[in-house]
mmCIF file of C-alpha atoms in Angstrom:
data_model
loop_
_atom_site.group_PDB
_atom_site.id
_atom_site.type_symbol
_atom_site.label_atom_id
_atom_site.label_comp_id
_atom_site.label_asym_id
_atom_site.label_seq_id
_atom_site.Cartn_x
_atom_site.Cartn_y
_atom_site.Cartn_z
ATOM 1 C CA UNK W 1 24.249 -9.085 0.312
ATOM 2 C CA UNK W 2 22.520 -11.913 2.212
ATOM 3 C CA UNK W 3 19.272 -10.370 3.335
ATOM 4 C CA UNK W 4 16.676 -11.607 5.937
ATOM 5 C CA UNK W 5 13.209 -10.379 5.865
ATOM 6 C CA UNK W 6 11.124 -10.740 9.020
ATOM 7 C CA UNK W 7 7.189 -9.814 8.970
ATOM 8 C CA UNK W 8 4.659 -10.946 11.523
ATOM 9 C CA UNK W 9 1.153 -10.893 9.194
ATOM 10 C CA UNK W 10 0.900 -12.817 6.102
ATOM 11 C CA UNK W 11 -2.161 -11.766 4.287
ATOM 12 C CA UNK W 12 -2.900 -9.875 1.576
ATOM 13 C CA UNK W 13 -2.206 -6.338 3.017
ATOM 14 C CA UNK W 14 0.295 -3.500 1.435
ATOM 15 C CA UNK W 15 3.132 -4.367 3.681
ATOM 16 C CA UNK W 16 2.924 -7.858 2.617
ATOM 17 C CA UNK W 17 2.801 -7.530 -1.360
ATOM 18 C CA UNK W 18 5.571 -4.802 -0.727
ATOM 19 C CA UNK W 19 7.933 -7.673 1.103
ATOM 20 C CA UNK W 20 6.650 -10.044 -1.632
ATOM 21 C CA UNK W 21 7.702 -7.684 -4.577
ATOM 22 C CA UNK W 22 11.115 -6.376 -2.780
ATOM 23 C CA UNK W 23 12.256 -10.457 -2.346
ATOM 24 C CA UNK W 24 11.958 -10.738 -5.913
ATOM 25 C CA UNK W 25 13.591 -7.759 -7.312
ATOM 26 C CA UNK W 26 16.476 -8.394 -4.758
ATOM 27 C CA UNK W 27 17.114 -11.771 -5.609
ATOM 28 C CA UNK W 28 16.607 -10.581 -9.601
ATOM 29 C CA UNK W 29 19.651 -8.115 -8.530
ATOM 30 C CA UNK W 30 22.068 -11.153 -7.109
ATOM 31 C CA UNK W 31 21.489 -10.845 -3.471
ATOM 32 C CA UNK W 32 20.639 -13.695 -1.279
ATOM 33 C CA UNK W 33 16.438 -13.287 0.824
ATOM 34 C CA UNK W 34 15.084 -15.083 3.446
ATOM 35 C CA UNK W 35 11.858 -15.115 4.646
ATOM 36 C CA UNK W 36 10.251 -15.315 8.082
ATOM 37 C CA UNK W 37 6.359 -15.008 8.221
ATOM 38 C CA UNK W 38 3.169 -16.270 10.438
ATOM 39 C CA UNK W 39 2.203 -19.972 9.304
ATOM 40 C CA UNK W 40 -0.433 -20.826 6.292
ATOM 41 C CA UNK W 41 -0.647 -17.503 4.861
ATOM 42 C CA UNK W 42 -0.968 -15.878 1.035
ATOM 43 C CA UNK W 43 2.825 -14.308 1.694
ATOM 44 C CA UNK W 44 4.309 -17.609 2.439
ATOM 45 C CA UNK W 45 2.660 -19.468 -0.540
ATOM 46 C CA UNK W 46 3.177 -16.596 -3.068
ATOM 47 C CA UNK W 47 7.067 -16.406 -1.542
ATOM 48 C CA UNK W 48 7.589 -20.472 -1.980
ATOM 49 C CA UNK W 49 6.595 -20.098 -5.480
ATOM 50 C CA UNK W 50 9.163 -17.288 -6.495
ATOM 51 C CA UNK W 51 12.128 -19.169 -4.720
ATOM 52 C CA UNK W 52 12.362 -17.777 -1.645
ATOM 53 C CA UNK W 53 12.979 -19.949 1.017
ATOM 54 C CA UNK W 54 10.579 -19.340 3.550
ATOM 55 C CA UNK W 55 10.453 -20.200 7.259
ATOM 56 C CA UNK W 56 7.159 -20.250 9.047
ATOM 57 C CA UNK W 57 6.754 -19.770 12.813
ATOM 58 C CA UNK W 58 3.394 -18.114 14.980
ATOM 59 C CA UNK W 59 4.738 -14.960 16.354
ATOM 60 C CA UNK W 60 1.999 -14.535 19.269
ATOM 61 C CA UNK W 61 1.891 -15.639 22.723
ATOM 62 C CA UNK W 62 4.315 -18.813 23.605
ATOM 63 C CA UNK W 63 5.782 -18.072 19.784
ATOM 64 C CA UNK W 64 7.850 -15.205 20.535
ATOM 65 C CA UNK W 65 10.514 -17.840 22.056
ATOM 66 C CA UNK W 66 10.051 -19.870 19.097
ATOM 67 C CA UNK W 67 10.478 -17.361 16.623
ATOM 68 C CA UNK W 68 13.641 -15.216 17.972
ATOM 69 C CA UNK W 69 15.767 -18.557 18.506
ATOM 70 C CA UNK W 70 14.418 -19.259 14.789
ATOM 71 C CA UNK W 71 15.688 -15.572 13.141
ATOM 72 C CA UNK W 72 19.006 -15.843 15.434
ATOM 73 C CA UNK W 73 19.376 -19.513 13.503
ATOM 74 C CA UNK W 74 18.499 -18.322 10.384
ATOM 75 C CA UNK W 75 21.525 -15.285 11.114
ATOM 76 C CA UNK W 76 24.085 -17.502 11.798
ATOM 77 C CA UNK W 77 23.378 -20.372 9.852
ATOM 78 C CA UNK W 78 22.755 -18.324 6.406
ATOM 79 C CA UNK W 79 25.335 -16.073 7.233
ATOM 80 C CA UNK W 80 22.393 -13.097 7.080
ATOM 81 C CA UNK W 81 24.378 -9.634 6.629
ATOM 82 C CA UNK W 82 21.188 -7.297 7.285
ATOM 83 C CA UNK W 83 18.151 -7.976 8.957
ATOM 84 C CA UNK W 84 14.888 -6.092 7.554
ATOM 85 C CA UNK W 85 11.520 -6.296 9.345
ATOM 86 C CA UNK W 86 8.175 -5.080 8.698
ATOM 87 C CA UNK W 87 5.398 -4.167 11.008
ATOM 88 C CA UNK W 88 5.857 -3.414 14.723
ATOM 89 C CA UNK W 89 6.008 -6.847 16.020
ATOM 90 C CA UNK W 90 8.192 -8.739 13.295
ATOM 91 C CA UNK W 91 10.684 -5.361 14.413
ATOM 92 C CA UNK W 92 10.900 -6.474 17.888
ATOM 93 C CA UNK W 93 12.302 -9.929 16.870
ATOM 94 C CA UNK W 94 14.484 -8.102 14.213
ATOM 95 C CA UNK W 95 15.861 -5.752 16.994
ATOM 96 C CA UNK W 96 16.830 -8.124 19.260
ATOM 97 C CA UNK W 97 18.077 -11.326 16.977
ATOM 98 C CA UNK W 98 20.159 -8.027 14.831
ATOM 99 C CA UNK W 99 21.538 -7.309 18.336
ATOM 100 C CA UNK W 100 22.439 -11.032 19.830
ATOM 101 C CA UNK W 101 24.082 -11.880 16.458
ATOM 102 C CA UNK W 102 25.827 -8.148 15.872
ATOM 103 C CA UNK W 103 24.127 -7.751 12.745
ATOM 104 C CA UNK W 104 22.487 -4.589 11.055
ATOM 105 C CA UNK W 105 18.704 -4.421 11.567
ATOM 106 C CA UNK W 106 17.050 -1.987 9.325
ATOM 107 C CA UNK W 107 12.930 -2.066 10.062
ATOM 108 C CA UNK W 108 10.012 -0.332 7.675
ATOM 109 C CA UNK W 109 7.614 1.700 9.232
ATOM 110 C CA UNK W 110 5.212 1.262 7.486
ATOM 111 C CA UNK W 111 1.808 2.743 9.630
ATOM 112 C CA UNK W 112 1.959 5.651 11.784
ATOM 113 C CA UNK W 113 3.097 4.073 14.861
ATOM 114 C CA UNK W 114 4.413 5.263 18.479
ATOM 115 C CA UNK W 115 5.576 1.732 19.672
ATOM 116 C CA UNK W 116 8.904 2.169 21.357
ATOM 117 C CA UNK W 117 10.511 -0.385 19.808
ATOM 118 C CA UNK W 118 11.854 2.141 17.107
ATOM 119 C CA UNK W 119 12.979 4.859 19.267
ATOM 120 C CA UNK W 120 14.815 1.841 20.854
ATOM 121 C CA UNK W 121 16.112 0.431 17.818
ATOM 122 C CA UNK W 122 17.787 3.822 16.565
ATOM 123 C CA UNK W 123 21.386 3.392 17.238
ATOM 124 C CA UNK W 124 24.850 2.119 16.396
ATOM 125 C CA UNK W 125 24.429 1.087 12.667
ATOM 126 C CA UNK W 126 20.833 0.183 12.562
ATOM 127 C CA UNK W 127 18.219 2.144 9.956
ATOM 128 C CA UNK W 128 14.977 2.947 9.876
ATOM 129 C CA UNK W 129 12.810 3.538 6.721
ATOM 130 C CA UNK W 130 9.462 5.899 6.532
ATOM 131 C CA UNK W 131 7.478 5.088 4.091
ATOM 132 C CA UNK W 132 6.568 8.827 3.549
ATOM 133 C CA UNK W 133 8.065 11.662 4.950
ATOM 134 C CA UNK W 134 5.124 11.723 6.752
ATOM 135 C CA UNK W 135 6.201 9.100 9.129
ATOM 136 C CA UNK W 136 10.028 10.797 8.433
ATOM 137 C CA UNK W 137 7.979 13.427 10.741
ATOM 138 C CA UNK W 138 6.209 11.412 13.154
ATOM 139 C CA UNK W 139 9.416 9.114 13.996
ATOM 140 C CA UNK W 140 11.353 12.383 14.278
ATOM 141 C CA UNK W 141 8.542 13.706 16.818
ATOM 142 C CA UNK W 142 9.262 10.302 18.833
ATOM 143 C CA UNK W 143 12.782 11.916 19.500
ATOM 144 C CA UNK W 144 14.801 9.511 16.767
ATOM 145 C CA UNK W 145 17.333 11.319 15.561
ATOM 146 C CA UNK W 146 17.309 12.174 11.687
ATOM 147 C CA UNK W 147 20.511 10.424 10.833
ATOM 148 C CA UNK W 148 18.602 6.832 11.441
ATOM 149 C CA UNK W 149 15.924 7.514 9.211
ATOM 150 C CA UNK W 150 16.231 7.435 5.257
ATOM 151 C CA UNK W 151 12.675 8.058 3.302
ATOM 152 C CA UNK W 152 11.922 5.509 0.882
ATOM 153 C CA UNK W 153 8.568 5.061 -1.185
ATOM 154 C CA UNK W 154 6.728 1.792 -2.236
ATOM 155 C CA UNK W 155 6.701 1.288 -5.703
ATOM 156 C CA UNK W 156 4.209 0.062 -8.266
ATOM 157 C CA UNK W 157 5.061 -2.343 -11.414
ATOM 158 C CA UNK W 158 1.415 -1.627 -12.818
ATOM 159 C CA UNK W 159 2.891 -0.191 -15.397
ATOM 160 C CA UNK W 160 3.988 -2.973 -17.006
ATOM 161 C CA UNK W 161 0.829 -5.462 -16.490
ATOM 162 C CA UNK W 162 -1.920 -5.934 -19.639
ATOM 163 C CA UNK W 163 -4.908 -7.854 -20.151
ATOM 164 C CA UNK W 164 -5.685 -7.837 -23.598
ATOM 165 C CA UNK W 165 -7.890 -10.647 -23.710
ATOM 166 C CA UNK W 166 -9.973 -10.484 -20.676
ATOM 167 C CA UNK W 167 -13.981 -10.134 -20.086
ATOM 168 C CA UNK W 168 -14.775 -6.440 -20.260
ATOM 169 C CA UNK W 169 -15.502 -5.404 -16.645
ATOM 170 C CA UNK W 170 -18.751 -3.978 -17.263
ATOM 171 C CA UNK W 171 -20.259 -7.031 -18.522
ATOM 172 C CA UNK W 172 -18.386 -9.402 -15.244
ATOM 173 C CA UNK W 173 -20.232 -7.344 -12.630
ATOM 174 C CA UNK W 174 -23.472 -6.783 -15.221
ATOM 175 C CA UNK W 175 -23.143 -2.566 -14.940
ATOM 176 C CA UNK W 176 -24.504 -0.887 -17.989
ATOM 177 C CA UNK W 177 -22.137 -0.454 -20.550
ATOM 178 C CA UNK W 178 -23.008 3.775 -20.021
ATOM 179 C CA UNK W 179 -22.278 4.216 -16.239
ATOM 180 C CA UNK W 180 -18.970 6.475 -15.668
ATOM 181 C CA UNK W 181 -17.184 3.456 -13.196
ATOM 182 C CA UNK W 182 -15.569 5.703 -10.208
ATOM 183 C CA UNK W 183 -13.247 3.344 -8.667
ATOM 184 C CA UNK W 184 -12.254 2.921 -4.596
ATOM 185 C CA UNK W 185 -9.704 0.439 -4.598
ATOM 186 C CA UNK W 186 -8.055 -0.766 -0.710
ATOM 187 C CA UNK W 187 -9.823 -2.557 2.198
ATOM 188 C CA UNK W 188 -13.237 -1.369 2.571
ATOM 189 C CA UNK W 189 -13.387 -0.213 6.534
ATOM 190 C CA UNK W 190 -14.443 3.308 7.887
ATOM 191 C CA UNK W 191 -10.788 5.084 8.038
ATOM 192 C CA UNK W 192 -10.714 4.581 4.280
ATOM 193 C CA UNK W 193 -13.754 6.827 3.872
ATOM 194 C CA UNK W 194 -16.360 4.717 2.069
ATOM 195 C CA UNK W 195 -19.008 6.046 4.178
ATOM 196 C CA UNK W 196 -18.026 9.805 3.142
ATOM 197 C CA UNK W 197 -18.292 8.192 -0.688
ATOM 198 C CA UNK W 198 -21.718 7.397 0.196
ATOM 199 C CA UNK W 199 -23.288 10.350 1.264
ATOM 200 C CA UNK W 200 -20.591 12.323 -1.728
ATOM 201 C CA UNK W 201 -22.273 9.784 -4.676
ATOM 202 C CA UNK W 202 -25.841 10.521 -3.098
ATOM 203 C CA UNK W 203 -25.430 13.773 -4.285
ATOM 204 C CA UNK W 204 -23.938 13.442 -7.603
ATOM 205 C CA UNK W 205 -26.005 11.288 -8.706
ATOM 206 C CA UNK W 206 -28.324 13.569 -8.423
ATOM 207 C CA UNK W 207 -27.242 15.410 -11.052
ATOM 208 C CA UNK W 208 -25.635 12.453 -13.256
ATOM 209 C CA UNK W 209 -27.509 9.216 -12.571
ATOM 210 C CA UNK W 210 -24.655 7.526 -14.806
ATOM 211 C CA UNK W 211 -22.631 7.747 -11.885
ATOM 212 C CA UNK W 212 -21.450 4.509 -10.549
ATOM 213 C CA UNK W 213 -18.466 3.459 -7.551
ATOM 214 C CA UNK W 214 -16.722 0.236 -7.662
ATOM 215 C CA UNK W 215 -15.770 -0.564 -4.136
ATOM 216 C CA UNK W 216 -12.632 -3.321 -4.624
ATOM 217 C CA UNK W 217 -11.111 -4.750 -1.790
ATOM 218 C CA UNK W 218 -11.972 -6.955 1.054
ATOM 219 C CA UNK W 219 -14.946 -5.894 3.620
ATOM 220 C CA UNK W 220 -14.307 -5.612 7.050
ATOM 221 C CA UNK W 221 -17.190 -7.922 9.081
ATOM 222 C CA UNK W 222 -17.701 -5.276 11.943
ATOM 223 C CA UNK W 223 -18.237 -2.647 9.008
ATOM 224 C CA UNK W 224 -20.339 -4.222 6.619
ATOM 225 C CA UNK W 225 -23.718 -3.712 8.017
ATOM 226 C CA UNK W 226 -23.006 -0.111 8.779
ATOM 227 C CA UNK W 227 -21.765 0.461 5.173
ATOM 228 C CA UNK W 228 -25.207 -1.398 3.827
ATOM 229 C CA UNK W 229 -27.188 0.369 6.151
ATOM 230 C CA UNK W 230 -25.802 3.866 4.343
ATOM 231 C CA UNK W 231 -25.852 2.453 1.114
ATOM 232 C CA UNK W 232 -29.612 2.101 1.386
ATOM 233 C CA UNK W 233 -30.582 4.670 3.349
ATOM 234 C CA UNK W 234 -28.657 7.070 0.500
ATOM 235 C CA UNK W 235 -31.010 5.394 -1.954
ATOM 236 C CA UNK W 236 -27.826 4.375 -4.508
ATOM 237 C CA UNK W 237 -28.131 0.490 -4.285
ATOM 238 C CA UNK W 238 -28.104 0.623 -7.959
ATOM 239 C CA UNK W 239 -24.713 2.808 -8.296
ATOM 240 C CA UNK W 240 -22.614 0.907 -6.276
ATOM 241 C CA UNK W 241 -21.245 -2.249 -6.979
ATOM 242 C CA UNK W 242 -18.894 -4.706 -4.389
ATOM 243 C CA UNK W 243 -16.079 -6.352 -5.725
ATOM 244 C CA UNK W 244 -14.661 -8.026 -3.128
ATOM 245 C CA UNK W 245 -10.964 -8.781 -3.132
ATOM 246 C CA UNK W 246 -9.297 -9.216 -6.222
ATOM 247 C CA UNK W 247 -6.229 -10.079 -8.274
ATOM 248 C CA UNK W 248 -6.403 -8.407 -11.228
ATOM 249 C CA UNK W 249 -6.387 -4.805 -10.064
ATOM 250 C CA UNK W 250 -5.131 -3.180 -12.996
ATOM 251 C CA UNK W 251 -7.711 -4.228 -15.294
ATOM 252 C CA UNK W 252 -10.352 -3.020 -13.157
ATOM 253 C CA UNK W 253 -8.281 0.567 -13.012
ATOM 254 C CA UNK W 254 -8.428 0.335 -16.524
ATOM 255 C CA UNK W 255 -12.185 0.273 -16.364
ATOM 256 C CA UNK W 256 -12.414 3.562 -14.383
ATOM 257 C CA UNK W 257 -12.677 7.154 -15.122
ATOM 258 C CA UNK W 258 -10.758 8.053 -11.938
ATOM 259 C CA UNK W 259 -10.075 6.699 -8.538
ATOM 260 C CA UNK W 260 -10.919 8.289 -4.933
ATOM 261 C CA UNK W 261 -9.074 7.679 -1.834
ATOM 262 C CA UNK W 262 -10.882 10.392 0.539
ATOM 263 C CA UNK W 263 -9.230 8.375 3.576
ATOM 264 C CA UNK W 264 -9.451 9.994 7.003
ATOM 265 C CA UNK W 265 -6.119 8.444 7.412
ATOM 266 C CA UNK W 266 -2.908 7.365 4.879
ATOM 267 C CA UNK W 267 1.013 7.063 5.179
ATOM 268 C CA UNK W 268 1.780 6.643 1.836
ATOM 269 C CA UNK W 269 -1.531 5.437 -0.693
ATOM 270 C CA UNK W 270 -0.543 2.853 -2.690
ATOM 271 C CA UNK W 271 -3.499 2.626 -4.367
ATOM 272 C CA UNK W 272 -2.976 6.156 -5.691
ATOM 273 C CA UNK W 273 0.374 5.101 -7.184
ATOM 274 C CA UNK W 274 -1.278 2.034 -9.027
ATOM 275 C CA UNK W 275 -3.931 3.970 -10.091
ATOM 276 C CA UNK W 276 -1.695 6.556 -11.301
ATOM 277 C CA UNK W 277 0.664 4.042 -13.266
ATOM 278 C CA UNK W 278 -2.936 3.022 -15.178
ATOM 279 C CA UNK W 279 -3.139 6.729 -16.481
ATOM 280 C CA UNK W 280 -6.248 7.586 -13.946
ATOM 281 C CA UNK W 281 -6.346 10.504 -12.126
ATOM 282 C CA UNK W 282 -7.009 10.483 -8.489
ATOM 283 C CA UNK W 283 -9.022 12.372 -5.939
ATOM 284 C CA UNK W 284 -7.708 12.314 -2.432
ATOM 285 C CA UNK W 285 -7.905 13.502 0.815
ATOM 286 C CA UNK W 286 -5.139 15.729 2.671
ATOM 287 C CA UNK W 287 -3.997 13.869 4.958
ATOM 288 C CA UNK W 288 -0.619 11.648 5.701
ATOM 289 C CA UNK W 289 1.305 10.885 2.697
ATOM 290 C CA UNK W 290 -1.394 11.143 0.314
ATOM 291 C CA UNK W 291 -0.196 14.655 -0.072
ATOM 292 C CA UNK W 292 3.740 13.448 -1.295
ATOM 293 C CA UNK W 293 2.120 11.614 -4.240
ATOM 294 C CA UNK W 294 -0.877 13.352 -5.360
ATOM 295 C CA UNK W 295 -0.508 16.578 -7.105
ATOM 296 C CA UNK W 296 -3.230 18.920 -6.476
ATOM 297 C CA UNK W 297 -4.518 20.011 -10.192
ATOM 298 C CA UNK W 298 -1.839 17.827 -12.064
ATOM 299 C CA UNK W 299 -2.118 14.013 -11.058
ATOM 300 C CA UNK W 300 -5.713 14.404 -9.224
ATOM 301 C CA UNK W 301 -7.428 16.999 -6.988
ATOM 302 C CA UNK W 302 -6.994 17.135 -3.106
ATOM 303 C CA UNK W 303 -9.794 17.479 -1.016
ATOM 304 C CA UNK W 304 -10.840 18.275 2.651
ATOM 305 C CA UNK W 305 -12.684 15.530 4.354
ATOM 306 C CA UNK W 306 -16.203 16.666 3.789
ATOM 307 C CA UNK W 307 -18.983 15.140 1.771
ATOM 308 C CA UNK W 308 -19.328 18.437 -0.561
ATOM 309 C CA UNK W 309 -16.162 18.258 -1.415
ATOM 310 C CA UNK W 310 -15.647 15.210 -2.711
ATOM 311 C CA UNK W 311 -19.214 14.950 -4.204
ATOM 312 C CA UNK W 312 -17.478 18.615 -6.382
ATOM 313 C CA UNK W 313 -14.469 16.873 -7.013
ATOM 314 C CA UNK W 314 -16.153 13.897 -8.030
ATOM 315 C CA UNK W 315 -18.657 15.841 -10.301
ATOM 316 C CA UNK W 316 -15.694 18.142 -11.905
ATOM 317 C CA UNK W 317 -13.503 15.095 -12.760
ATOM 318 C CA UNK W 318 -16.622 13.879 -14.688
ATOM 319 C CA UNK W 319 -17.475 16.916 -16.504
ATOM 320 C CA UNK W 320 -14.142 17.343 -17.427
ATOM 321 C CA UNK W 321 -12.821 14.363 -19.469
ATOM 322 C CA UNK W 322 -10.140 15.948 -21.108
ATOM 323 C CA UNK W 323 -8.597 17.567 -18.153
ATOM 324 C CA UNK W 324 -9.026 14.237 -16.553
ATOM 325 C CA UNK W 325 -6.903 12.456 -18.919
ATOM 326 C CA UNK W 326 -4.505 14.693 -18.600
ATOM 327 C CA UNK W 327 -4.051 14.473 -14.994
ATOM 328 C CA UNK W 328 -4.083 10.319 -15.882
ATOM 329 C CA UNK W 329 -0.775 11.305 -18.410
ATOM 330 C CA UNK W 330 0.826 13.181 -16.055
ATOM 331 C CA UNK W 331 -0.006 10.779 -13.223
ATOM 332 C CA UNK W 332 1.870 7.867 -15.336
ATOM 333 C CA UNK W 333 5.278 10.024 -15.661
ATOM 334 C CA UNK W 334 4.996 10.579 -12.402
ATOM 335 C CA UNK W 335 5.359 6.620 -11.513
ATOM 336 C CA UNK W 336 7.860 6.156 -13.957
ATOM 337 C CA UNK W 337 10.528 8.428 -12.259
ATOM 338 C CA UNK W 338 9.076 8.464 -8.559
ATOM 339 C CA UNK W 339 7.519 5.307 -7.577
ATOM 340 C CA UNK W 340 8.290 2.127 -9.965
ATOM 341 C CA UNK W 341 9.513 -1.259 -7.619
ATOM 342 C CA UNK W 342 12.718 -0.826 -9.140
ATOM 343 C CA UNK W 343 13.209 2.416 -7.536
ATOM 344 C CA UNK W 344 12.132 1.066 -4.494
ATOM 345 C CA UNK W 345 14.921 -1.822 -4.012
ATOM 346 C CA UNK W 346 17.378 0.560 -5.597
ATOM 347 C CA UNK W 347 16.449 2.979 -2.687
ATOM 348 C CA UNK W 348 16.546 0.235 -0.044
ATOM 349 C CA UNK W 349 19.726 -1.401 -1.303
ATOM 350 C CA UNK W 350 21.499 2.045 -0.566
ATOM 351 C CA UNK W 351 19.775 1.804 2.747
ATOM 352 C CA UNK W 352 21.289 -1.747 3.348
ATOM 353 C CA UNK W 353 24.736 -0.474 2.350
ATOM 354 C CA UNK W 354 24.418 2.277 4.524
ATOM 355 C CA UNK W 355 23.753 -0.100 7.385
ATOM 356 C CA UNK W 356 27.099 -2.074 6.423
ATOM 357 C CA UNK W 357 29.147 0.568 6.116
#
């Protein structure tokens, strides 16, 4: 199949690593991907240096001209077969160019999102794909009907990755060598909950100063002083530790005891499924999708969103080490038949055929 993918961010978010890691394995499997993405991003660069031919083009404002006339191009002269966009404004120009050139548009949802472009989109041969059934739920509240929609879960090759030879974390971010590392991995903003891990490791410390949180991932500017604020207020400067953004994800898993995601907010949680694939066990909130990949008592512990109840969670998983790695074990087989990359484009191939059909 010859396969256009439209997306209108190109940072390092989920939705972009996920288009990033789908290109490749398609191409691996002898199909033909194009790429369309905002100008002088980390998607377009990381794209360009797998072989993906990539076509750059500002998607705001006087762009939106620009960039339709620039998909309907790439449709005709590419000969694209399906076109597959990601995020809500990327599936506006993959509606309409998909229409124009009578080709199949399937689009990811990938947040929970009302825009009408989807309800819109939901006819003739066209597909959408939930990222959870979550969002399976929420696009069938919109009114689409259940024969457009085919559930289809991001995937996770942090199974395969190893750093055998690199600096032990502890001794990068200068943490004593006896702290029990707690790890919240994803972009560090209030819906993800860091301010509930603050006033939850305020607590347990209390009652086992070895505690420690890793907070990896980019900070957002607006939230940073609030998070501080907490951070000293809770008297824990010394337990926490920022990472910023990072690369090498998996190593840093490998570091932990267990991950938390108490998010207020979550369609799928692909940082459960890496952490997962790293043999940790994760805590998590119940909310979204979070529910479809943690297993309450088996891969992690589900929680309510409420400072107790992630400060018990947190101090059970530490008292219990063996039951922990357990959880990690099971959490691993759990990737390996559920949620591995190659699952993923498997999945989404049959979605593509489906389209063509």
């Amino acid at each position: 199949m010859r396969i256009l993918q439209i997306i209108s961010s190109a940072t390092t978010s989920g939705a972009e690593k996920h288009v990033l890691n789908l290109s490749e394995l398609l191409t691996r499997n002898g199909h033909y991907v194009e790429l369309i993405c905002p100008p002088g991003g980390w998607l377009g660069e990381q794209s360009r240096a797998i072989g993906i031919p990539v076509f750059e083009s500002e998607m705001r404002g006087s762009g939106w001209g620009r960039t339709l006339g620039l998909a309907m191009r790439r449709i005709r002269e590419s000969q694209i077969d399906v076109v597959h966009s990601h995020l809500t404004r990327a599936t506006y120009f993959g509606a309409v160019s998909g229409l124009l050139r009578r080709r199949a548009a399937v689009a990811t949802v990938h947040i929970a999102n009302h825009d009408e472009i989807y309800r819109r989109m939901a006819f003739g041969k066209n597909r959408l794909v939930a990222v959870s059934n979550f969002v399976r739920g929420i696009l069938h509240g919109r009114g689409i009907k259940d024969r457009f929609i085919d559930t289809v879960y991001n995937g996770t090759d942090f199974t395969d990755l190893e750093y055998p030879q690199a600096m032990p974390v502890w001794e990068e971010f200068q943490i004593p060598r006896n702290r029990k590392v707690i790890g919240m991995v994803g972009r560090v903003c209030r819906e993800k909950g860091h301010l509930l891990m603050v006033d939850a490791l305020s607590d347990v410390v209390k009652h086992d100063p070895l505690a420690h949180v890793m907070f990896v991932g980019r900070i957002e500017s607006q939230f940073e002083p609030e998070l501080m604020r907490a951070v000293e207020a809770a008297n824990i400067k010394e337990s926490v530790t920022f990472a910023g953004e990072r690369h090498d994800i998996p190593r840093l898993l490998d570091s932990f005891e267990f991950t938390a995601m108490p998010s207020h907010q979550e369609t799928f949680g692909v940082a459960a499924i890496e952490a997962m694939a790293r043999k940790r066990a994760v805590i998590a909130s119940r909310v979204g999708g979070l529910t479809e990949v943690v297993r309450h008592k088996q891969t992690g512990l589900l929680i309510d969103l409420r400072p107790d109840e992630l400060s018990d969670a947190m101090s059970y998983m530490l008292q219990n080490e063996r039951e922990r790695e357990q959880m990690g074990i099971f959490g691993r087989a759990l990737v390996e038949e559920r949620f591995t990359l190659r699952e993923m484009a498997r999945r989404l191939e049959g979605v593509y055929e489906r389209s063509l059909s």
